[in-house]
Amino acid sequence: MAEDLATTPLHALHLELGARMVPFAGYEMPVQYPSGVLKEHLHTRAAAGLFDVSHMGQILLKGDNPAAALERLMPQAIVGLKPGRQRYGFFTSETGGILDDLMVANRGDHLFLVVNAANKAEDAAHLRRNLFDLAMIEVENRALLALQGPAAAAALARTIPLPEMKFMDVAVVDTGFGTLWISRSGYTGEDGFEISVKKDHAEVFARALLAQPEVLPVGLGARDSLRLEAGLCLHGHDITPATDPVEAALTWAIQAARRPGGARAGGYPGADRIAAQLQRPVESLSRVRVGLLPEGRAPMREGVEIFEDEAAEHPVGRITSGTFGPTLGQPVAMGYVTGRLAGVGTRLWGELRGRRQPVTVAGLPFVAASYKR
Amino acid sequence: MKYTEDHEWLSLDGDVVTIGITDHAQEQLGDIVFIELPEVGTQVTRGDEVVVIESVKAASDIAAPIDGEVIEVNEAIVANPGTVNEDAEGIGWFLKVRVDDLSQLDEFLDEDAYKDLIE
């Protein structure tokens, strides 16, 4: 493996557990353990999976009213976010594109952000450049673990004193593993937690979780199939600086207060463009993110072009994520199609190895979320 | 049993060779979820992409290691691709080819040479 790859505090544990390691976003990360992607995926939906997501960026924003400041960079209502709560959002570009998607937590007198590994350096630079009146701290001394699945809460409660939390709550908890920063959220569609733990305690904490009978270690392979079945976007693939939130079908994440006519409308990069897009009927958009279900068993992966009929010359869309969905037992995909063809049930064609095969526009998520709201 | 550097195994019976992928190959691919086999009667040339395998991670093509005619394919692995993960060098075979020129088999690896390759 290339020597310039970073490692997480759980690297030795991954090797001990027999993980297959791959380069991902500058880190050497476990793609799967010996049980394999299918079993890891199904186990997470049935019991609980432990994921090392320490490659993701953890950022603290402190200073005078950081919520109001952050609203200058995001179309989300951060000011209205209550202490102890977290919200999904994204940084937008001047043209309304999505620079990155992230979680923002209100921790009373400051904010805690979790951003994508591949974008964390750019995100930090973006924050530093634009919010120079705030203190921005890139948290370097903590690992991040995700414990996901219907048994996650029971397994975690046996390991630490777990406060009562519901979906998207955050808490700071003193434990035998040091002070943990916990959120009840994740990237699988299942109930679960993301837990920030000091590096020195990370391995012993991970071992304590793995000692619970419900918990199996799960790699990036199953993390991808789980999030895709849950209809969750992967930045750099399903959403990029070239796609805006309306095309990306993420308008649910733009609160009324920030939309035209709202109390704090606009005031973020690309606001005019996004406001204009919000007015347009879906049918008139040049492209819209949709779920796609290929017929048969062959997965249609990123890059597969979508056509309106079997003989059409020009594509009307493209797959941005696709794999075999273990819970559904069939291929699942996400991609963009022209707005007029974005209705659920529309039958289209995907070109796979030179042959056109039927694919149907489907509602997202493919697997219903089981969050504890 | 003979092996190719592309992680296929070949087992010769008369002028018919049975072809599959090695246990090492299935392990590298991970959970196999889709297999497409050629039609019986297809005339193949060495290097032709004859089989498509999709694992949860990626798609791979398997090239014909020899020239000949496909006389049988293993439909059971199309219905249940996981069979190849379970028994790649047994009931998870892919296809049988009537070989045009048996001398093409001479250059393949024996078991020891293949083990050296993957170690």
CSV table of C-alpha atoms in Angstrom, one decimal:
chain,number,residue,atom,x,y,z
A,1,MET,CA,0.0,0.0,0.0
A,2,ALA,CA,1.3,3.5,-0.9
A,3,GLU,CA,3.2,5.0,2.0
A,4,ASP,CA,1.6,8.4,1.8
A,5,LEU,CA,-1.8,7.0,2.9
A,6,ALA,CA,-3.0,8.2,6.3
A,7,THR,CA,-4.3,5.6,8.8
A,8,THR,CA,-6.9,5.8,11.5
A,9,PRO,CA,-6.4,5.0,15.2
A,10,LEU,CA,-8.2,1.7,14.5
A,11,HIS,CA,-5.7,0.6,11.7
A,12,ALA,CA,-4.1,-2.2,13.8
A,13,LEU,CA,-7.5,-3.5,14.9
A,14,HIS,CA,-8.6,-3.7,11.2
A,15,LEU,CA,-5.6,-5.7,10.3
A,16,GLU,CA,-6.1,-8.0,13.3
A,17,LEU,CA,-9.7,-8.6,12.3
A,18,GLY,CA,-8.5,-9.6,8.8
A,19,ALA,CA,-9.9,-6.6,6.9
A,20,ARG,CA,-9.1,-6.1,3.3
A,21,MET,CA,-7.6,-2.5,3.2
A,22,VAL,CA,-8.1,-0.1,0.3
A,23,PRO,CA,-7.1,3.5,-0.4
A,24,PHE,CA,-10.1,5.9,0.2
A,25,ALA,CA,-9.9,9.7,0.3
A,26,GLY,CA,-6.2,9.6,1.3
A,27,TYR,CA,-6.7,6.9,4.0
A,28,GLU,CA,-6.0,3.2,4.1
A,29,MET,CA,-9.5,1.9,5.1
A,30,PRO,CA,-11.2,-1.5,5.5
A,31,VAL,CA,-13.5,-2.2,2.5
A,32,GLN,CA,-14.6,-5.5,4.1
A,33,TYR,CA,-13.8,-8.0,6.8
A,34,PRO,CA,-13.6,-11.8,6.3
A,35,SER,CA,-17.4,-12.2,6.6
A,36,GLY,CA,-17.8,-10.2,3.3
A,37,VAL,CA,-19.9,-7.3,2.1
A,38,LEU,CA,-23.2,-9.2,1.8
A,39,LYS,CA,-23.1,-10.6,5.3
A,40,GLU,CA,-21.9,-7.3,6.8
A,41,HIS,CA,-24.7,-5.4,5.0
A,42,LEU,CA,-27.5,-7.9,6.1
A,43,HIS,CA,-26.1,-8.1,9.7
A,44,THR,CA,-26.3,-4.3,10.0
A,45,ARG,CA,-29.9,-4.4,9.0
A,46,ALA,CA,-30.7,-7.3,11.3
A,47,ALA,CA,-28.5,-6.5,14.4
A,48,ALA,CA,-25.6,-4.0,14.5
A,49,GLY,CA,-22.5,-3.0,12.5
A,50,LEU,CA,-19.5,-1.1,13.7
A,51,PHE,CA,-17.9,1.2,11.1
A,52,ASP,CA,-14.6,3.2,11.4
A,53,VAL,CA,-15.4,6.6,9.9
A,54,SER,CA,-12.4,8.3,11.4
A,55,HIS,CA,-11.4,9.6,8.0
A,56,MET,CA,-14.3,12.1,8.1
A,57,GLY,CA,-13.6,15.6,9.1
A,58,GLN,CA,-14.6,16.8,12.6
A,59,ILE,CA,-14.7,20.6,13.0
A,60,LEU,CA,-15.6,22.9,15.9
A,61,LEU,CA,-16.9,26.4,15.2
A,62,LYS,CA,-16.7,28.8,18.1
A,63,GLY,CA,-17.1,32.6,18.5
A,64,ASP,CA,-19.9,35.1,18.4
A,65,ASN,CA,-23.1,33.5,17.1
A,66,PRO,CA,-21.5,30.9,14.9
A,67,ALA,CA,-25.0,29.7,13.7
A,68,ALA,CA,-25.7,33.1,12.1
A,69,ALA,CA,-22.3,33.1,10.5
A,70,LEU,CA,-22.7,29.6,9.1
A,71,GLU,CA,-25.9,30.6,7.5
A,72,ARG,CA,-23.8,32.7,5.2
A,73,LEU,CA,-22.5,29.5,3.6
A,74,MET,CA,-25.4,27.1,3.8
A,75,PRO,CA,-29.1,27.3,2.8
A,76,GLN,CA,-30.1,25.6,6.1
A,77,ALA,CA,-31.7,27.2,9.2
A,78,ILE,CA,-28.8,26.9,11.7
A,79,VAL,CA,-30.0,29.8,13.9
A,80,GLY,CA,-33.2,27.9,14.7
A,81,LEU,CA,-31.4,24.7,15.5
A,82,LYS,CA,-31.9,23.9,19.2
A,83,PRO,CA,-29.1,23.0,21.5
A,84,GLY,CA,-28.5,19.2,21.5
A,85,ARG,CA,-29.9,18.9,18.0
A,86,GLN,CA,-28.2,18.1,14.6
A,87,ARG,CA,-29.2,19.0,11.1
A,88,TYR,CA,-28.2,17.8,7.6
A,89,GLY,CA,-27.1,20.5,5.2
A,90,PHE,CA,-24.6,21.5,2.5
A,91,PHE,CA,-22.2,24.2,1.5
A,92,THR,CA,-23.2,25.8,-1.8
A,93,SER,CA,-21.1,27.5,-4.5
A,94,GLU,CA,-21.8,30.9,-6.2
A,95,THR,CA,-23.6,28.9,-9.0
A,96,GLY,CA,-25.7,27.0,-6.5
A,97,GLY,CA,-23.7,23.8,-6.7
A,98,ILE,CA,-23.1,21.5,-3.7
A,99,LEU,CA,-19.5,21.9,-2.5
A,100,ASP,CA,-20.0,19.3,0.2
A,101,ASP,CA,-22.8,17.9,2.4
A,102,LEU,CA,-22.4,17.7,6.2
A,103,MET,CA,-24.0,17.4,9.6
A,104,VAL,CA,-24.2,20.5,11.8
A,105,ALA,CA,-24.8,20.0,15.6
A,106,ASN,CA,-25.6,22.8,18.1
A,107,ARG,CA,-23.6,22.1,21.2
A,108,GLY,CA,-24.8,25.2,23.2
A,109,ASP,CA,-22.1,27.8,22.8
A,110,HIS,CA,-20.5,26.3,19.7
A,111,LEU,CA,-21.2,24.2,16.6
A,112,PHE,CA,-19.8,20.8,15.7
A,113,LEU,CA,-19.6,19.8,12.0
A,114,VAL,CA,-18.9,16.4,10.4
A,115,VAL,CA,-17.8,16.7,6.8
A,116,ASN,CA,-16.8,14.2,4.1
A,117,ALA,CA,-13.2,12.9,4.2
A,118,ALA,CA,-12.5,13.7,0.5
A,119,ASN,CA,-13.5,17.4,1.1
A,120,LYS,CA,-12.4,18.1,4.6
A,121,ALA,CA,-9.3,20.2,3.7
A,122,GLU,CA,-11.3,22.3,1.2
A,123,ASP,CA,-14.2,22.7,3.7
A,124,ALA,CA,-11.8,23.9,6.3
A,125,ALA,CA,-10.3,26.4,3.9
A,126,HIS,CA,-13.8,27.5,2.8
A,127,LEU,CA,-14.8,28.1,6.4
A,128,ARG,CA,-11.5,29.9,7.3
A,129,ARG,CA,-11.8,32.1,4.2
A,130,ASN,CA,-15.4,33.1,4.7
A,131,LEU,CA,-16.0,33.0,8.5
A,132,PHE,CA,-12.8,34.7,9.5
A,133,ASP,CA,-14.6,36.2,12.5
A,134,LEU,CA,-15.0,32.7,14.0
A,135,ALA,CA,-12.5,30.3,15.5
A,136,MET,CA,-12.4,27.1,13.4
A,137,ILE,CA,-10.8,24.1,15.0
A,138,GLU,CA,-10.1,21.0,12.9
A,139,VAL,CA,-10.4,18.2,15.5
A,140,GLU,CA,-7.3,16.0,14.9
A,141,ASN,CA,-7.2,14.1,18.2
A,142,ARG,CA,-10.4,12.1,17.8
A,143,ALA,CA,-11.6,9.0,15.9
A,144,LEU,CA,-15.2,8.6,14.7
A,145,LEU,CA,-17.1,5.4,14.9
A,146,ALA,CA,-20.6,4.6,13.7
A,147,LEU,CA,-22.7,1.9,15.3
A,148,GLN,CA,-25.7,1.2,13.1
A,149,GLY,CA,-28.6,-1.2,13.2
A,150,PRO,CA,-31.7,-2.1,15.2
A,151,ALA,CA,-29.6,-3.5,18.0
A,152,ALA,CA,-27.2,-0.5,18.1
A,153,ALA,CA,-28.9,1.2,21.0
A,154,ALA,CA,-29.0,-1.9,23.2
A,155,ALA,CA,-25.3,-2.7,22.5
A,156,LEU,CA,-24.2,0.9,23.1
A,157,ALA,CA,-26.2,1.1,26.4
A,158,ARG,CA,-24.4,-2.0,27.7
A,159,THR,CA,-21.1,-0.3,26.9
A,160,ILE,CA,-21.5,3.2,28.2
A,161,PRO,CA,-24.1,5.2,30.2
A,162,LEU,CA,-26.2,6.2,27.2
A,163,PRO,CA,-28.6,9.1,27.8
A,164,GLU,CA,-32.0,9.2,26.3
A,165,MET,CA,-31.6,10.4,22.7
A,166,LYS,CA,-33.8,10.5,19.6
A,167,PHE,CA,-32.9,10.7,16.0
A,168,MET,CA,-30.6,13.7,15.3
A,169,ASP,CA,-30.0,14.4,19.0
A,170,VAL,CA,-26.4,15.0,20.1
A,171,ALA,CA,-24.9,14.6,23.5
A,172,VAL,CA,-21.5,14.9,25.2
A,173,VAL,CA,-21.1,12.0,27.6
A,174,ASP,CA,-18.3,11.3,30.1
A,175,THR,CA,-17.5,7.5,30.1
A,176,GLY,CA,-14.8,5.1,31.0
A,177,PHE,CA,-13.6,5.7,27.4
A,178,GLY,CA,-13.2,9.4,28.0
A,179,THR,CA,-15.6,12.1,26.9
A,180,LEU,CA,-17.7,10.9,23.9
A,181,TRP,CA,-19.5,13.1,21.4
A,182,ILE,CA,-22.5,11.1,20.4
A,183,SER,CA,-25.2,11.7,17.8
A,184,ARG,CA,-28.1,9.5,17.1
A,185,SER,CA,-27.7,9.4,13.3
A,186,GLY,CA,-25.8,7.6,10.6
A,187,TYR,CA,-25.5,6.7,6.9
A,188,THR,CA,-27.4,3.4,6.6
A,189,GLY,CA,-31.1,4.2,7.1
A,190,GLU,CA,-31.0,2.3,10.3
A,191,ASP,CA,-31.3,3.6,13.9
A,192,GLY,CA,-27.8,4.1,15.2
A,193,PHE,CA,-25.1,6.4,16.5
A,194,GLU,CA,-22.0,8.2,15.4
A,195,ILE,CA,-19.5,8.5,18.2
A,196,SER,CA,-16.5,10.7,18.4
A,197,VAL,CA,-13.9,9.3,20.8
A,198,LYS,CA,-10.4,10.5,21.7
A,199,LYS,CA,-7.7,8.6,19.7
A,200,ASP,CA,-6.2,7.2,22.9
A,201,HIS,CA,-9.5,5.5,23.8
A,202,ALA,CA,-10.6,4.6,20.3
A,203,GLU,CA,-9.3,1.0,20.0
A,204,VAL,CA,-10.4,-0.1,23.5
A,205,PHE,CA,-13.8,1.5,22.9
A,206,ALA,CA,-14.1,-0.3,19.5
A,207,ARG,CA,-13.1,-3.6,21.2
A,208,ALA,CA,-15.8,-3.1,23.9
A,209,LEU,CA,-18.4,-2.5,21.2
A,210,LEU,CA,-17.2,-5.6,19.2
A,211,ALA,CA,-17.5,-7.7,22.4
A,212,GLN,CA,-21.3,-7.1,22.4
A,213,PRO,CA,-23.0,-10.2,20.8
A,214,GLU,CA,-24.9,-8.1,18.2
A,215,VAL,CA,-22.0,-6.2,16.8
A,216,LEU,CA,-20.0,-7.2,13.7
A,217,PRO,CA,-17.3,-5.0,12.1
A,218,VAL,CA,-18.5,-3.6,8.8
A,219,GLY,CA,-16.3,-2.1,6.0
A,220,LEU,CA,-16.8,0.6,3.4
A,221,GLY,CA,-18.2,-1.8,0.9
A,222,ALA,CA,-21.4,-2.5,2.9
A,223,ARG,CA,-21.5,1.2,4.1
A,224,ASP,CA,-21.9,2.1,0.4
A,225,SER,CA,-24.7,-0.5,-0.3
A,226,LEU,CA,-26.5,0.4,2.9
A,227,ARG,CA,-26.5,4.1,2.2
A,228,LEU,CA,-27.6,3.5,-1.4
A,229,GLU,CA,-30.6,1.4,-0.3
A,230,ALA,CA,-31.4,4.2,2.1
A,231,GLY,CA,-31.4,6.7,-0.7
A,232,LEU,CA,-28.6,8.7,0.8
A,233,CYS,CA,-26.3,10.7,-1.5
A,234,LEU,CA,-22.5,10.2,-1.8
A,235,HIS,CA,-20.8,13.5,-2.5
A,236,GLY,CA,-18.6,13.5,-5.5
A,237,HIS,CA,-20.9,11.0,-7.2
A,238,ASP,CA,-24.6,11.7,-6.5
A,239,ILE,CA,-24.1,15.3,-5.7
A,240,THR,CA,-21.2,17.5,-6.8
A,241,PRO,CA,-20.4,21.2,-7.3
A,242,ALA,CA,-22.1,20.8,-10.7
A,243,THR,CA,-25.5,19.8,-9.3
A,244,ASP,CA,-27.7,22.1,-7.3
A,245,PRO,CA,-30.0,21.0,-4.4
A,246,VAL,CA,-33.2,21.2,-6.5
A,247,GLU,CA,-31.8,18.9,-9.2
A,248,ALA,CA,-30.4,16.7,-6.4
A,249,ALA,CA,-34.0,16.4,-4.9
A,250,LEU,CA,-32.6,17.7,-1.6
A,251,THR,CA,-35.1,20.6,-1.3
A,252,TRP,CA,-36.5,19.0,1.9
A,253,ALA,CA,-33.2,20.0,3.5
A,254,ILE,CA,-33.8,23.7,2.8
A,255,GLN,CA,-35.9,25.0,5.6
A,256,ALA,CA,-38.7,27.6,5.0
A,257,ALA,CA,-36.9,30.3,6.9
A,258,ARG,CA,-34.2,30.3,4.2
A,259,ARG,CA,-36.4,30.1,1.1
A,260,PRO,CA,-37.9,33.1,-0.7
A,261,GLY,CA,-40.3,34.8,1.6
A,262,GLY,CA,-38.7,33.2,4.7
A,263,ALA,CA,-37.5,35.1,7.8
A,264,ARG,CA,-33.8,34.7,6.7
A,265,ALA,CA,-34.3,34.1,3.0
A,266,GLY,CA,-31.1,33.9,0.8
A,267,GLY,CA,-27.8,35.3,2.0
A,268,TYR,CA,-25.8,32.2,1.0
A,269,PRO,CA,-23.7,31.5,-2.1
A,270,GLY,CA,-25.9,30.7,-5.1
A,271,ALA,CA,-29.1,31.8,-3.3
A,272,ASP,CA,-30.6,33.5,-6.4
A,273,ARG,CA,-30.0,30.5,-8.6
A,274,ILE,CA,-31.4,28.1,-6.0
A,275,ALA,CA,-34.5,30.3,-5.5
A,276,ALA,CA,-35.1,30.3,-9.2
A,277,GLN,CA,-34.7,26.5,-9.4
A,278,LEU,CA,-37.2,26.1,-6.4
A,279,GLN,CA,-39.9,27.9,-8.5
A,280,ARG,CA,-39.6,25.4,-11.4
A,281,PRO,CA,-41.8,22.4,-11.7
A,282,VAL,CA,-39.8,19.2,-11.6
A,283,GLU,CA,-40.9,18.3,-15.2
A,284,SER,CA,-39.1,21.4,-16.5
A,285,LEU,CA,-35.7,20.6,-14.8
A,286,SER,CA,-33.0,19.4,-17.2
A,287,ARG,CA,-32.1,16.7,-14.7
A,288,VAL,CA,-33.4,15.3,-11.4
A,289,ARG,CA,-31.9,12.7,-9.1
A,290,VAL,CA,-34.1,9.6,-8.9
A,291,GLY,CA,-33.9,6.0,-7.7
A,292,LEU,CA,-33.5,3.5,-10.5
A,293,LEU,CA,-34.3,-0.2,-10.3
A,294,PRO,CA,-32.6,-2.3,-13.1
A,295,GLU,CA,-34.5,-5.4,-14.2
A,296,GLY,CA,-32.8,-8.7,-13.8
A,297,ARG,CA,-29.7,-9.3,-11.6
A,298,ALA,CA,-27.0,-7.3,-13.3
A,299,PRO,CA,-26.0,-4.2,-11.4
A,300,MET,CA,-25.9,-0.9,-13.3
A,301,ARG,CA,-23.0,1.1,-11.8
A,302,GLU,CA,-21.8,4.7,-11.9
A,303,GLY,CA,-21.5,5.9,-15.5
A,304,VAL,CA,-24.2,3.7,-17.1
A,305,GLU,CA,-26.1,5.9,-19.5
A,306,ILE,CA,-29.9,6.0,-19.5
A,307,PHE,CA,-32.1,6.1,-22.7
A,308,GLU,CA,-35.8,6.9,-23.2
A,309,ASP,CA,-36.3,3.8,-25.4
A,310,GLU,CA,-34.3,0.9,-26.7
A,311,ALA,CA,-33.2,2.6,-29.9
A,312,ALA,CA,-32.8,6.2,-28.8
A,313,GLU,CA,-29.6,7.9,-30.0
A,314,HIS,CA,-29.0,10.3,-27.2
A,315,PRO,CA,-29.0,9.6,-23.4
A,316,VAL,CA,-31.6,11.2,-21.1
A,317,GLY,CA,-29.7,10.4,-18.0
A,318,ARG,CA,-26.8,8.7,-16.2
A,319,ILE,CA,-26.3,6.5,-13.2
A,320,THR,CA,-24.3,8.1,-10.4
A,321,SER,CA,-24.3,5.2,-7.9
A,322,GLY,CA,-25.2,1.6,-8.5
A,323,THR,CA,-24.7,-1.7,-6.9
A,324,PHE,CA,-26.4,-4.9,-5.8
A,325,GLY,CA,-28.7,-4.2,-2.9
A,326,PRO,CA,-28.4,-7.1,-0.5
A,327,THR,CA,-31.6,-6.3,1.4
A,328,LEU,CA,-33.7,-6.0,-1.7
A,329,GLY,CA,-31.9,-8.9,-3.3
A,330,GLN,CA,-31.6,-7.1,-6.6
A,331,PRO,CA,-29.6,-4.3,-8.2
A,332,VAL,CA,-30.3,-0.7,-7.0
A,333,ALA,CA,-29.1,2.6,-8.4
A,334,MET,CA,-29.4,6.3,-8.2
A,335,GLY,CA,-28.9,8.7,-11.0
A,336,TYR,CA,-30.1,11.8,-12.9
A,337,VAL,CA,-32.7,11.8,-15.6
A,338,THR,CA,-34.3,14.6,-17.5
A,339,GLY,CA,-37.2,16.1,-15.4
A,340,ARG,CA,-40.0,15.0,-17.7
A,341,LEU,CA,-39.0,11.4,-17.2
A,342,ALA,CA,-38.5,11.6,-13.4
A,343,GLY,CA,-41.9,10.2,-12.4
A,344,VAL,CA,-41.9,7.1,-10.3
A,345,GLY,CA,-42.7,4.1,-12.5
A,346,THR,CA,-41.3,5.5,-15.7
A,347,ARG,CA,-39.7,2.7,-17.7
A,348,LEU,CA,-36.3,3.6,-19.2
A,349,TRP,CA,-33.3,1.8,-20.6
A,350,GLY,CA,-29.8,1.5,-19.3
A,351,GLU,CA,-26.9,0.6,-21.6
A,352,LEU,CA,-24.8,-2.2,-20.1
A,353,ARG,CA,-21.9,-3.7,-22.0
A,354,GLY,CA,-23.4,-2.4,-25.3
A,355,ARG,CA,-26.9,-3.8,-24.6
A,356,ARG,CA,-30.0,-1.8,-23.5
A,357,GLN,CA,-31.8,-3.3,-20.5
A,358,PRO,CA,-35.0,-2.0,-18.8
A,359,VAL,CA,-34.7,0.1,-15.7
A,360,THR,CA,-37.6,1.7,-13.8
A,361,VAL,CA,-37.7,5.0,-12.0
A,362,ALA,CA,-38.3,4.3,-8.3
A,363,GLY,CA,-39.0,6.3,-5.2
A,364,LEU,CA,-36.3,6.7,-2.6
A,365,PRO,CA,-35.4,5.3,-0.2
A,366,PHE,CA,-35.4,1.7,-1.5
A,367,VAL,CA,-35.4,0.4,2.1
A,368,ALA,CA,-37.6,2.4,4.6
A,369,ALA,CA,-35.6,4.2,7.3
A,370,SER,CA,-36.1,3.0,10.9
A,371,TYR,CA,-35.0,6.1,12.8
A,372,LYS,CA,-36.1,6.7,16.4
A,373,ARG,CA,-37.8,10.0,16.0
B,1,MET,CA,-5.8,-29.2,-13.4
B,2,LYS,CA,-4.1,-26.4,-15.2
B,3,TYR,CA,-4.2,-22.7,-14.3
B,4,THR,CA,-3.9,-19.4,-16.2
B,5,GLU,CA,-2.2,-16.2,-14.9
B,6,ASP,CA,-5.7,-14.7,-15.1
B,7,HIS,CA,-6.9,-17.0,-12.3
B,8,GLU,CA,-8.8,-19.5,-14.3
B,9,TRP,CA,-8.6,-23.2,-13.9
B,10,LEU,CA,-8.9,-25.8,-16.7
B,11,SER,CA,-9.7,-29.5,-16.4
B,12,LEU,CA,-9.2,-31.6,-19.5
B,13,ASP,CA,-11.3,-34.7,-20.4
B,14,GLY,CA,-10.6,-36.0,-23.9
B,15,ASP,CA,-10.8,-32.8,-26.1
B,16,VAL,CA,-13.2,-31.1,-23.7
B,17,VAL,CA,-12.0,-28.6,-21.2
B,18,THR,CA,-14.0,-27.4,-18.2
B,19,ILE,CA,-13.2,-23.8,-17.2
B,20,GLY,CA,-13.8,-22.0,-14.0
B,21,ILE,CA,-12.2,-19.4,-11.7
B,22,THR,CA,-9.8,-20.3,-8.9
B,23,ASP,CA,-10.7,-20.1,-5.2
B,24,HIS,CA,-8.2,-17.3,-4.9
B,25,ALA,CA,-10.1,-15.4,-7.7
B,26,GLN,CA,-13.5,-15.7,-6.0
B,27,GLU,CA,-12.0,-14.6,-2.7
B,28,GLN,CA,-10.6,-11.5,-4.4
B,29,LEU,CA,-13.9,-10.7,-6.2
B,30,GLY,CA,-16.0,-11.0,-3.0
B,31,ASP,CA,-19.6,-11.9,-3.0
B,32,ILE,CA,-20.7,-12.7,-6.6
B,33,VAL,CA,-24.2,-11.5,-7.4
B,34,PHE,CA,-24.5,-11.9,-11.2
B,35,ILE,CA,-23.0,-14.1,-13.9
B,36,GLU,CA,-23.5,-14.0,-17.7
B,37,LEU,CA,-22.4,-17.0,-19.7
B,38,PRO,CA,-22.1,-17.4,-23.5
B,39,GLU,CA,-24.6,-19.4,-25.5
B,40,VAL,CA,-23.9,-23.0,-26.2
B,41,GLY,CA,-22.5,-23.4,-29.7
B,42,THR,CA,-20.5,-20.1,-29.6
B,43,GLN,CA,-17.1,-20.4,-31.2
B,44,VAL,CA,-14.6,-18.7,-29.0
B,45,THR,CA,-11.1,-17.5,-29.6
B,46,ARG,CA,-8.5,-17.1,-26.9
B,47,GLY,CA,-8.8,-13.7,-25.3
B,48,ASP,CA,-12.5,-13.2,-26.2
B,49,GLU,CA,-14.5,-12.0,-23.2
B,50,VAL,CA,-16.9,-14.9,-22.7
B,51,VAL,CA,-18.1,-14.5,-19.1
B,52,VAL,CA,-19.2,-11.4,-17.2
B,53,ILE,CA,-19.0,-11.6,-13.4
B,54,GLU,CA,-20.4,-8.9,-11.1
B,55,SER,CA,-19.5,-9.0,-7.4
B,56,VAL,CA,-20.9,-6.6,-4.9
B,57,LYS,CA,-17.8,-4.5,-5.5
B,58,ALA,CA,-17.2,-4.5,-9.3
B,59,ALA,CA,-17.7,-6.1,-12.7
B,60,SER,CA,-15.1,-8.4,-14.2
B,61,ASP,CA,-14.7,-10.1,-17.5
B,62,ILE,CA,-13.4,-13.6,-18.0
B,63,ALA,CA,-11.5,-14.2,-21.2
B,64,ALA,CA,-11.5,-17.5,-23.1
B,65,PRO,CA,-8.1,-19.2,-22.4
B,66,ILE,CA,-8.3,-21.3,-25.5
B,67,ASP,CA,-9.9,-21.6,-29.0
B,68,GLY,CA,-12.9,-23.8,-29.3
B,69,GLU,CA,-16.6,-24.3,-29.2
B,70,VAL,CA,-18.7,-23.8,-26.1
B,71,ILE,CA,-20.6,-27.1,-25.7
B,72,GLU,CA,-22.1,-26.6,-22.2
B,73,VAL,CA,-22.6,-23.8,-19.6
B,74,ASN,CA,-23.4,-24.1,-15.9
B,75,GLU,CA,-26.8,-22.6,-15.7
B,76,ALA,CA,-26.9,-23.3,-12.0
B,77,ILE,CA,-24.4,-20.6,-11.2
B,78,VAL,CA,-26.5,-18.1,-13.2
B,79,ALA,CA,-29.5,-18.9,-10.9
B,80,ASN,CA,-27.3,-18.9,-7.8
B,81,PRO,CA,-24.1,-16.9,-8.3
B,82,GLY,CA,-23.0,-17.5,-4.7
B,83,THR,CA,-22.2,-21.1,-5.7
B,84,VAL,CA,-18.9,-19.8,-7.2
B,85,ASN,CA,-17.9,-18.3,-3.8
B,86,GLU,CA,-18.7,-21.6,-2.1
B,87,ASP,CA,-17.0,-24.0,-4.5
B,88,ALA,CA,-15.2,-22.2,-7.2
B,89,GLU,CA,-13.1,-25.2,-8.3
B,90,GLY,CA,-15.9,-27.7,-8.1
B,91,ILE,CA,-19.6,-27.2,-8.7
B,92,GLY,CA,-19.0,-23.5,-9.4
B,93,TRP,CA,-17.5,-24.3,-12.9
B,94,PHE,CA,-18.4,-21.9,-15.7
B,95,LEU,CA,-18.3,-23.6,-19.1
B,96,LYS,CA,-17.1,-26.6,-21.2
B,97,VAL,CA,-15.3,-26.0,-24.4
B,98,ARG,CA,-14.4,-28.5,-27.2
B,99,VAL,CA,-10.8,-27.5,-27.8
B,100,ASP,CA,-9.5,-26.9,-31.4
B,101,ASP,CA,-5.9,-27.3,-30.6
B,102,LEU,CA,-4.8,-29.2,-27.5
B,103,SER,CA,-1.3,-27.9,-27.7
B,104,GLN,CA,-2.7,-24.5,-26.5
B,105,LEU,CA,-2.9,-26.1,-23.0
B,106,ASP,CA,0.8,-26.8,-22.8
B,107,GLU,CA,1.7,-23.2,-21.7
B,108,PHE,CA,-0.6,-23.1,-18.7
B,109,LEU,CA,0.6,-23.3,-15.1
B,110,ASP,CA,0.5,-26.4,-13.0
B,111,GLU,CA,-0.7,-26.2,-9.5
B,112,ASP,CA,2.7,-25.4,-7.9
B,113,ALA,CA,3.4,-22.7,-10.5
B,114,TYR,CA,0.0,-21.1,-9.8
B,115,LYS,CA,0.5,-21.2,-6.0
B,116,ASP,CA,3.8,-19.4,-6.5
B,117,LEU,CA,2.0,-16.8,-8.6
B,118,ILE,CA,-0.6,-16.0,-5.9
B,119,GLU,CA,1.7,-16.1,-2.9
